[in-house]
Amino acid sequence: MTAQATATTIEDVLIQLEEIITTAEKEKESIGYFAALYHRVTLKVKEDLDAGLFKNGSRLANLDVLFANRYIFAAREWKKNPNSLLISKSWKIAFENLSGSSNLVLHHLLLGMNAHINFDLGIAVVEAAKNGGNMNDFRRDYNAINNILAALTYSIFNKLNLISPFLSVIGFTGTKSNSMLVQFSLGNARDGAWGFATDLYTKSGDDYLNFITARDSTIEDLGKLIVQRKGLMKIGIFLIHLFEWKKPDRIIEVLYEHRKKYYKKEELNTIAG
């Protein structure tokens, strides 16, 4: 598989995410933050698929690959040409804030989740459903992926609090349901993405494309709100940033636990032999 090939399996997705993470570590770029989190989610999906925990594993795997390819494409296109018209506005606002010196690690994760859940996920669900099945069939798969993401959201709290010691002090993260990260990932993002998908499923032709374009603009605006700084929020973000780690490679290393390269099938066979 070449570095630019479209992923066709979850194994491909993991390998290509690792390429993004490894490059980001080497080049000390914050684009690796969301990629590291996404790798954790994808690895968990694969583990649950291998364990037979899903009613229709092959269908969910197909959805997961369609979903992941949207992020992988956007990240690669941005690296090639930040002005590319092929990058959605939702992802462009996320990538444009990668170099913001006052943006927190939390901002990077939220911007990535905003683009990928609020925009990409609904499109991926519709594409998968139109390839065979219906929206009711895919509600179970949609919930399964979101439940995995929700569970892993809690697992990164300790890591975020290590990277940004003042996050928990000021109340941005924690175990309460009203923390910034939980509220974003478990509330409006999930419900809104499914509503977008069900509406999009009924569209075709120009109406389909125009509906996606309108949604993209809406999610771009939401991305702008994520990094907005006003009043006490501005002071809080300043204090958090003051004590937050500044080295992207070190931050990626903490967020990215899976240090061993994800082996391709032929490599696994060689090792087993």
mmCIF file of N, CA and C in Angstrom, residues 3 5 20 26 47-48 107 111 116 122 139 144 155 170-172 174 176 204 221 230-231 269:
data_model
loop_
_atom_site.group_PDB
_atom_site.id
_atom_site.type_symbol
_atom_site.label_atom_id
_atom_site.label_comp_id
_atom_site.label_asym_id
_atom_site.label_seq_id
_atom_site.Cartn_x
_atom_site.Cartn_y
_atom_site.Cartn_z
ATOM 1 N N ALA A 3 1.759 5.338 0.376
ATOM 2 C CA ALA A 3 1.440 6.297 1.430
ATOM 3 C C ALA A 3 0.191 7.112 1.112
ATOM 4 N N ALA A 5 -2.462 5.943 -0.765
ATOM 5 C CA ALA A 5 -3.601 5.106 -1.146
ATOM 6 C C ALA A 5 -4.775 5.339 -0.211
ATOM 7 N N ILE A 20 0.656 9.638 9.714
ATOM 8 C CA ILE A 20 0.399 11.036 10.060
ATOM 9 C C ILE A 20 1.016 11.370 11.408
ATOM 10 N N LYS A 26 7.939 13.834 14.169
ATOM 11 C CA LYS A 26 9.241 14.173 13.580
ATOM 12 C C LYS A 26 9.337 15.657 13.267
ATOM 13 N N GLU A 47 -10.538 -3.764 17.842
ATOM 14 C CA GLU A 47 -10.520 -4.769 18.910
ATOM 15 C C GLU A 47 -11.921 -5.304 19.175
ATOM 16 N N ASP A 48 -12.908 -4.418 19.188
ATOM 17 C CA ASP A 48 -14.290 -4.847 19.428
ATOM 18 C C ASP A 48 -14.839 -5.636 18.244
ATOM 19 N N HIS A 107 -8.271 22.680 22.446
ATOM 20 C CA HIS A 107 -8.839 23.320 21.254
ATOM 21 C C HIS A 107 -8.605 22.458 20.015
ATOM 22 N N LEU A 111 -11.644 20.960 17.830
ATOM 23 C CA LEU A 111 -11.788 21.358 16.427
ATOM 24 C C LEU A 111 -11.807 20.134 15.520
ATOM 25 N N HIS A 116 -14.981 16.276 12.300
ATOM 26 C CA HIS A 116 -15.134 14.861 11.972
ATOM 27 C C HIS A 116 -16.486 14.298 12.396
ATOM 28 N N GLY A 122 -21.840 12.202 9.436
ATOM 29 C CA GLY A 122 -23.143 12.113 8.781
ATOM 30 C C GLY A 122 -23.021 11.732 7.322
ATOM 31 N N ARG A 139 -28.330 3.105 12.269
ATOM 32 C CA ARG A 139 -28.418 3.799 13.569
ATOM 33 C C ARG A 139 -27.646 3.026 14.631
ATOM 34 N N ALA A 144 -22.802 2.778 17.963
ATOM 35 C CA ALA A 144 -21.666 1.983 18.416
ATOM 36 C C ALA A 144 -20.370 2.784 18.337
ATOM 37 N N SER A 155 -11.119 8.555 28.985
ATOM 38 C CA SER A 155 -9.785 7.992 29.204
ATOM 39 C C SER A 155 -8.667 8.987 28.919
ATOM 40 N N ILE A 170 -9.499 25.023 36.358
ATOM 41 C CA ILE A 170 -10.429 26.038 35.846
ATOM 42 C C ILE A 170 -11.756 25.418 35.405
ATOM 43 N N GLY A 171 -11.801 24.092 35.295
ATOM 44 C CA GLY A 171 -13.070 23.430 35.020
ATOM 45 C C GLY A 171 -13.322 23.040 33.595
ATOM 46 N N PHE A 172 -12.284 23.014 32.763
ATOM 47 C CA PHE A 172 -12.465 22.641 31.364
ATOM 48 C C PHE A 172 -12.637 21.133 31.203
ATOM 49 N N GLY A 174 -12.798 17.149 33.492
ATOM 50 C CA GLY A 174 -13.047 16.516 34.775
ATOM 51 C C GLY A 174 -13.976 15.350 34.581
ATOM 52 N N LYS A 176 -17.228 15.452 35.644
ATOM 53 C CA LYS A 176 -18.608 15.924 35.639
ATOM 54 C C LYS A 176 -19.145 16.001 34.212
ATOM 55 N N SER A 204 -30.805 14.241 -3.109
ATOM 56 C CA SER A 204 -30.096 13.689 -4.272
ATOM 57 C C SER A 204 -29.690 14.828 -5.197
ATOM 58 N N ASP A 221 -18.593 27.691 11.258
ATOM 59 C CA ASP A 221 -18.935 28.729 12.232
ATOM 60 C C ASP A 221 -18.810 28.199 13.659
ATOM 61 N N LYS A 230 -13.484 35.440 24.964
ATOM 62 C CA LYS A 230 -14.177 36.628 25.462
ATOM 63 C C LYS A 230 -14.188 36.608 26.986
ATOM 64 N N GLY A 231 -14.065 37.757 27.582
ATOM 65 C CA GLY A 231 -14.223 37.913 29.016
ATOM 66 C C GLY A 231 -13.364 36.974 29.847
ATOM 67 N N ASN A 269 2.087 -12.540 9.429
ATOM 68 C CA ASN A 269 2.324 -13.914 9.018
ATOM 69 C C ASN A 269 3.812 -14.274 9.103
#
